[in-house]
mmCIF file of C-alpha atoms in Angstrom:
data_model
loop_
_atom_site.group_PDB
_atom_site.id
_atom_site.type_symbol
_atom_site.label_atom_id
_atom_site.label_comp_id
_atom_site.label_asym_id
_atom_site.label_seq_id
_atom_site.Cartn_x
_atom_site.Cartn_y
_atom_site.Cartn_z
ATOM 1 C CA MET R 639 -82.019 -99.465 -59.346
ATOM 2 C CA ILE R 640 -85.097 -101.024 -57.758
ATOM 3 C CA SER R 641 -84.735 -103.015 -54.535
ATOM 4 C CA LYS R 642 -86.884 -105.347 -52.443
ATOM 5 C CA LEU R 643 -87.472 -102.466 -50.011
ATOM 6 C CA ASP R 644 -88.553 -100.163 -52.873
ATOM 7 C CA ILE R 645 -91.105 -102.714 -54.097
ATOM 8 C CA CYS R 646 -92.480 -103.145 -50.575
ATOM 9 C CA ASN R 647 -92.765 -99.376 -50.150
ATOM 10 C CA ILE R 648 -94.548 -99.039 -53.504
ATOM 11 C CA ALA R 649 -97.000 -101.734 -52.337
ATOM 12 C CA LEU R 650 -97.513 -99.879 -49.053
ATOM 13 C CA ALA R 651 -98.075 -96.623 -50.964
ATOM 14 C CA HIS R 652 -100.853 -98.327 -52.968
ATOM 15 C CA LEU R 653 -102.539 -98.866 -49.603
ATOM 16 C CA GLY R 654 -101.930 -95.348 -48.289
ATOM 17 C CA GLN R 655 -99.453 -96.690 -45.724
ATOM 18 C CA GLU R 656 -96.257 -95.006 -44.540
ATOM 19 C CA PRO R 657 -93.001 -96.388 -45.990
ATOM 20 C CA ILE R 658 -90.687 -98.626 -44.002
ATOM 21 C CA SER R 659 -86.922 -98.132 -43.704
ATOM 22 C CA SER R 660 -86.044 -101.828 -43.462
ATOM 23 C CA LEU R 661 -87.705 -105.209 -43.786
ATOM 24 C CA GLY R 662 -86.123 -106.117 -40.459
ATOM 25 C CA GLN R 663 -87.608 -103.240 -38.469
ATOM 26 C CA GLU R 664 -89.943 -103.971 -35.578
ATOM 27 C CA ASP R 665 -93.129 -102.976 -37.332
ATOM 28 C CA GLU R 666 -96.210 -104.869 -38.514
ATOM 29 C CA ARG R 667 -95.879 -103.431 -42.034
ATOM 30 C CA ALA R 668 -92.281 -104.658 -42.324
ATOM 31 C CA ARG R 669 -93.125 -108.095 -40.907
ATOM 32 C CA ARG R 670 -96.030 -108.535 -43.322
ATOM 33 C CA CYS R 671 -93.958 -107.364 -46.308
ATOM 34 C CA ALA R 672 -91.190 -109.823 -45.402
ATOM 35 C CA LEU R 673 -93.755 -112.616 -45.031
ATOM 36 C CA PHE R 674 -95.627 -112.013 -48.308
ATOM 37 C CA TYR R 675 -92.775 -110.873 -50.584
ATOM 38 C CA GLU R 676 -91.387 -114.221 -51.819
ATOM 39 C CA PRO R 677 -94.671 -116.088 -52.392
ATOM 40 C CA VAL R 678 -96.165 -113.125 -54.273
ATOM 41 C CA ARG R 679 -92.991 -112.639 -56.371
ATOM 42 C CA LYS R 680 -93.130 -116.260 -57.492
ATOM 43 C CA GLU R 681 -96.869 -116.092 -58.154
ATOM 44 C CA VAL R 682 -96.563 -113.005 -60.373
ATOM 45 C CA LEU R 683 -93.593 -114.505 -62.265
ATOM 46 C CA ARG R 684 -95.690 -117.597 -63.006
ATOM 47 C CA THR R 685 -98.775 -115.694 -64.214
ATOM 48 C CA HIS R 686 -97.154 -114.239 -67.328
ATOM 49 C CA ASN R 687 -94.374 -115.123 -69.753
ATOM 50 C CA TRP R 688 -92.150 -112.169 -68.768
ATOM 51 C CA ALA R 689 -89.335 -111.654 -71.311
ATOM 52 C CA PHE R 690 -86.750 -110.854 -68.597
ATOM 53 C CA ALA R 691 -87.419 -114.230 -66.957
ATOM 54 C CA ALA R 692 -87.646 -116.326 -70.133
ATOM 55 C CA SER R 693 -85.019 -119.031 -70.441
ATOM 56 C CA GLN R 694 -84.207 -122.096 -72.475
ATOM 57 C CA ILE R 695 -82.037 -125.112 -71.753
ATOM 58 C CA THR R 696 -81.153 -128.511 -73.174
ATOM 59 C CA LEU R 697 -82.600 -130.949 -70.670
ATOM 60 C CA ALA R 698 -80.357 -133.476 -68.904
ATOM 61 C CA LEU R 699 -81.498 -137.008 -69.710
ATOM 62 C CA LEU R 700 -81.944 -139.206 -66.629
ATOM 63 C CA ALA R 701 -83.463 -142.334 -68.196
ATOM 64 C CA GLY R 702 -84.037 -143.451 -71.762
ATOM 65 C CA ASP R 703 -86.925 -145.869 -71.425
ATOM 66 C CA GLY R 704 -89.809 -144.758 -69.237
ATOM 67 C CA GLY R 705 -92.426 -146.747 -71.103
ATOM 68 C CA PRO R 706 -94.444 -146.232 -74.279
ATOM 69 C CA GLN R 707 -96.161 -142.956 -73.339
ATOM 70 C CA TRP R 708 -93.210 -141.224 -71.649
ATOM 71 C CA PRO R 709 -90.022 -142.918 -72.928
ATOM 72 C CA TYR R 710 -87.709 -140.170 -71.639
ATOM 73 C CA MET R 711 -87.182 -138.751 -68.165
ATOM 74 C CA TYR R 712 -85.240 -135.490 -67.753
ATOM 75 C CA ALA R 713 -83.935 -133.497 -64.803
ATOM 76 C CA TYR R 714 -86.084 -130.492 -63.921
ATOM 77 C CA PRO R 715 -84.096 -127.245 -64.452
ATOM 78 C CA GLN R 716 -82.919 -125.947 -61.064
ATOM 79 C CA ASP R 717 -83.990 -122.350 -61.660
ATOM 80 C CA CYS R 718 -87.314 -123.245 -63.324
ATOM 81 C CA LEU R 719 -90.373 -121.650 -61.779
ATOM 82 C CA PHE R 720 -92.840 -122.502 -64.563
ATOM 83 C CA LEU R 721 -92.219 -124.944 -67.417
ATOM 84 C CA ARG R 722 -93.796 -123.452 -70.552
ATOM 85 C CA ARG R 723 -92.962 -125.999 -73.268
ATOM 86 C CA VAL R 724 -90.700 -128.897 -74.241
ATOM 87 C CA PHE R 725 -89.461 -129.266 -77.807
ATOM 88 C CA SER R 726 -86.903 -131.155 -79.852
ATOM 89 C CA SER R 727 -83.432 -129.836 -80.609
ATOM 90 C CA GLY R 728 -82.718 -128.760 -84.156
ATOM 91 C CA PRO R 729 -84.047 -126.207 -86.597
ATOM 92 C CA GLN R 730 -87.659 -127.475 -86.581
ATOM 93 C CA GLY R 731 -88.028 -127.502 -82.781
ATOM 94 C CA ARG R 732 -91.043 -129.872 -82.766
ATOM 95 C CA GLU R 733 -93.076 -129.266 -79.624
ATOM 96 C CA GLY R 734 -94.139 -132.257 -77.575
ATOM 97 C CA ALA R 735 -96.391 -133.220 -74.707
ATOM 98 C CA PHE R 736 -94.760 -133.453 -71.303
ATOM 99 C CA LYS R 737 -95.636 -134.278 -67.735
ATOM 100 C CA GLU R 738 -93.987 -133.010 -64.576
ATOM 101 C CA GLY R 739 -93.441 -135.468 -61.776
ATOM 102 C CA PHE R 740 -91.384 -136.452 -58.763
ATOM 103 C CA ASN R 741 -88.938 -139.332 -58.841
ATOM 104 C CA GLN R 742 -88.780 -141.112 -55.467
ATOM 105 C CA ASP R 743 -85.408 -142.763 -56.172
ATOM 106 C CA LEU R 744 -83.760 -139.454 -57.061
ATOM 107 C CA HIS R 745 -85.809 -137.410 -54.569
ATOM 108 C CA ALA R 746 -86.195 -134.799 -57.297
ATOM 109 C CA ARG R 747 -88.683 -133.218 -59.686
ATOM 110 C CA VAL R 748 -88.462 -134.608 -63.211
ATOM 111 C CA ILE R 749 -89.944 -134.084 -66.668
ATOM 112 C CA PHE R 750 -91.415 -136.992 -68.635
ATOM 113 C CA CYS R 751 -91.848 -136.637 -72.396
ATOM 114 C CA GLY R 752 -91.688 -138.480 -75.701
ATOM 115 C CA ILE R 753 -88.880 -136.391 -77.203
ATOM 116 C CA GLY R 754 -85.253 -137.452 -77.259
ATOM 117 C CA GLN R 755 -82.654 -134.654 -76.960
ATOM 118 C CA ALA R 756 -85.327 -132.337 -75.593
ATOM 119 C CA ARG R 757 -85.062 -128.658 -74.828
ATOM 120 C CA ALA R 758 -87.283 -126.686 -72.460
ATOM 121 C CA GLU R 759 -88.562 -123.135 -72.459
ATOM 122 C CA TYR R 760 -89.458 -121.874 -69.018
ATOM 123 C CA THR R 761 -89.773 -118.972 -66.609
ATOM 124 C CA ARG R 762 -86.689 -118.573 -64.398
ATOM 125 C CA ASP R 763 -87.032 -117.885 -60.703
ATOM 126 C CA VAL R 764 -85.495 -114.401 -60.964
ATOM 127 C CA GLN R 765 -84.648 -113.100 -57.492
ATOM 128 C CA ASP R 766 -82.381 -110.182 -58.447
ATOM 129 C CA GLU R 767 -84.625 -107.099 -58.485
ATOM 130 C CA SER R 768 -82.222 -105.274 -60.855
ATOM 131 C CA GLN R 769 -83.386 -107.683 -63.598
ATOM 132 C CA PHE R 770 -87.091 -106.924 -63.118
ATOM 133 C CA ASP R 771 -88.945 -105.272 -65.981
ATOM 134 C CA PRO R 772 -90.795 -102.029 -65.021
ATOM 135 C CA ALA R 773 -94.147 -103.598 -65.943
ATOM 136 C CA PHE R 774 -93.350 -106.537 -63.667
ATOM 137 C CA VAL R 775 -92.457 -104.181 -60.793
ATOM 138 C CA LYS R 776 -95.793 -102.409 -61.197
ATOM 139 C CA ALA R 777 -97.760 -105.674 -61.328
ATOM 140 C CA PHE R 778 -95.774 -107.213 -58.466
ATOM 141 C CA SER R 779 -96.238 -104.187 -56.203
ATOM 142 C CA LEU R 780 -99.999 -104.234 -56.816
ATOM 143 C CA ALA R 781 -100.231 -107.991 -56.177
ATOM 144 C CA LEU R 782 -98.243 -107.527 -52.977
ATOM 145 C CA ALA R 783 -100.494 -104.634 -51.946
ATOM 146 C CA ALA R 784 -103.598 -106.755 -52.589
ATOM 147 C CA ASP R 785 -102.251 -109.491 -50.308
ATOM 148 C CA LEU R 786 -101.230 -106.972 -47.635
ATOM 149 C CA ALA R 787 -104.443 -104.931 -47.747
ATOM 150 C CA VAL R 788 -106.641 -106.878 -45.364
ATOM 151 C CA ALA R 789 -103.801 -107.700 -42.959
ATOM 152 C CA LEU R 790 -102.698 -104.065 -42.663
ATOM 153 C CA THR R 791 -105.935 -102.125 -43.145
ATOM 154 C CA GLY R 792 -108.761 -104.592 -42.501
ATOM 155 C CA ASP R 793 -110.440 -103.063 -45.577
ATOM 156 C CA ASN R 794 -111.816 -105.739 -47.938
ATOM 157 C CA THR R 795 -113.022 -103.093 -50.401
ATOM 158 C CA LEU R 796 -109.519 -101.662 -50.714
ATOM 159 C CA ALA R 797 -108.146 -105.176 -51.235
ATOM 160 C CA ARG R 798 -110.616 -105.779 -54.099
ATOM 161 C CA THR R 799 -109.822 -102.396 -55.683
ATOM 162 C CA VAL R 800 -106.064 -103.054 -55.624
ATOM 163 C CA LEU R 801 -106.602 -106.577 -56.974
ATOM 164 C CA GLN R 802 -108.621 -105.119 -59.875
ATOM 165 C CA LYS R 803 -105.754 -102.700 -60.627
ATOM 166 C CA TYR R 804 -103.320 -105.630 -60.573
ATOM 167 C CA THR R 805 -105.513 -107.542 -63.056
ATOM 168 C CA LEU R 806 -105.582 -104.539 -65.415
ATOM 169 C CA VAL R 807 -101.805 -104.039 -65.210
ATOM 170 C CA LEU R 808 -101.218 -107.726 -65.899
ATOM 171 C CA GLU R 809 -103.530 -107.591 -68.916
ATOM 172 C CA GLU R 810 -101.662 -104.518 -70.176
ATOM 173 C CA ALA R 811 -98.379 -106.435 -69.892
ATOM 174 C CA ARG R 812 -99.861 -109.319 -71.866
ATOM 175 C CA ARG R 813 -101.000 -106.934 -74.613
ATOM 176 C CA SER R 814 -97.564 -105.342 -74.826
ATOM 177 C CA ASN R 815 -96.100 -108.825 -75.351
ATOM 178 C CA MET R 816 -98.194 -109.064 -78.511
ATOM 179 C CA SER R 817 -96.141 -106.233 -80.010
ATOM 180 C CA GLU R 818 -92.810 -107.319 -78.521
ATOM 181 C CA SER R 819 -91.996 -110.999 -78.430
ATOM 182 C CA PHE R 820 -88.963 -112.615 -76.877
ATOM 183 C CA ASP R 821 -87.277 -115.301 -78.948
ATOM 184 C CA VAL R 822 -85.500 -117.411 -76.336
ATOM 185 C CA ARG R 823 -83.956 -119.612 -78.998
ATOM 186 C CA ARG R 824 -82.053 -116.623 -80.327
ATOM 187 C CA GLY R 825 -81.700 -114.975 -76.917
ATOM 188 C CA ARG R 826 -82.989 -111.579 -78.004
ATOM 189 C CA SER R 827 -86.114 -109.492 -78.197
ATOM 190 C CA SER R 828 -87.723 -109.152 -81.582
ATOM 191 C CA PHE R 829 -90.326 -106.552 -82.382
ATOM 192 C CA VAL R 830 -93.296 -107.580 -84.487
ATOM 193 C CA GLU R 831 -95.890 -105.360 -86.036
ATOM 194 C CA ALA R 832 -99.007 -104.992 -83.941
ATOM 195 C CA ARG R 833 -102.198 -105.281 -85.985
#
């Protein structure tokens, strides 16, 4: 099972750096890994519609009359990292326009849309490394390495090379999603023929 430490050590290996034994050790590599890990994890989750992080929920209605353009205001899902689409409940699942915002009275993020009884499809903020897909681990470790490269090695060329590898791995993951799609409404993966 992959761990946070494993991912950091894979990132360090991409840079030709020695592994660390703990993120809490008194070492510049460990300090930098601990600093960059969470922001990079969230960034890589947001960049692609990863099947392991795909989720769907019926939105909680907060207000029923927000005006003619956005008559409904919904609570933002707590574990949502990236809102992909909003659609109506029912077999047709009509997709609708939406706008994210912040409600001052509630002191909370909200979703405005024109759909009553709306559902949302989104990317969850998955923090448990045991849920990570192998392609995500590879992309994440390269993104982390790219962010660590200059800080640990001072080598801008190495940073660019690792960033290029990350871009290729991410593109490969996107292509593989063309042959395997995740149907969040049914909660299962479904394979489609690649053409």
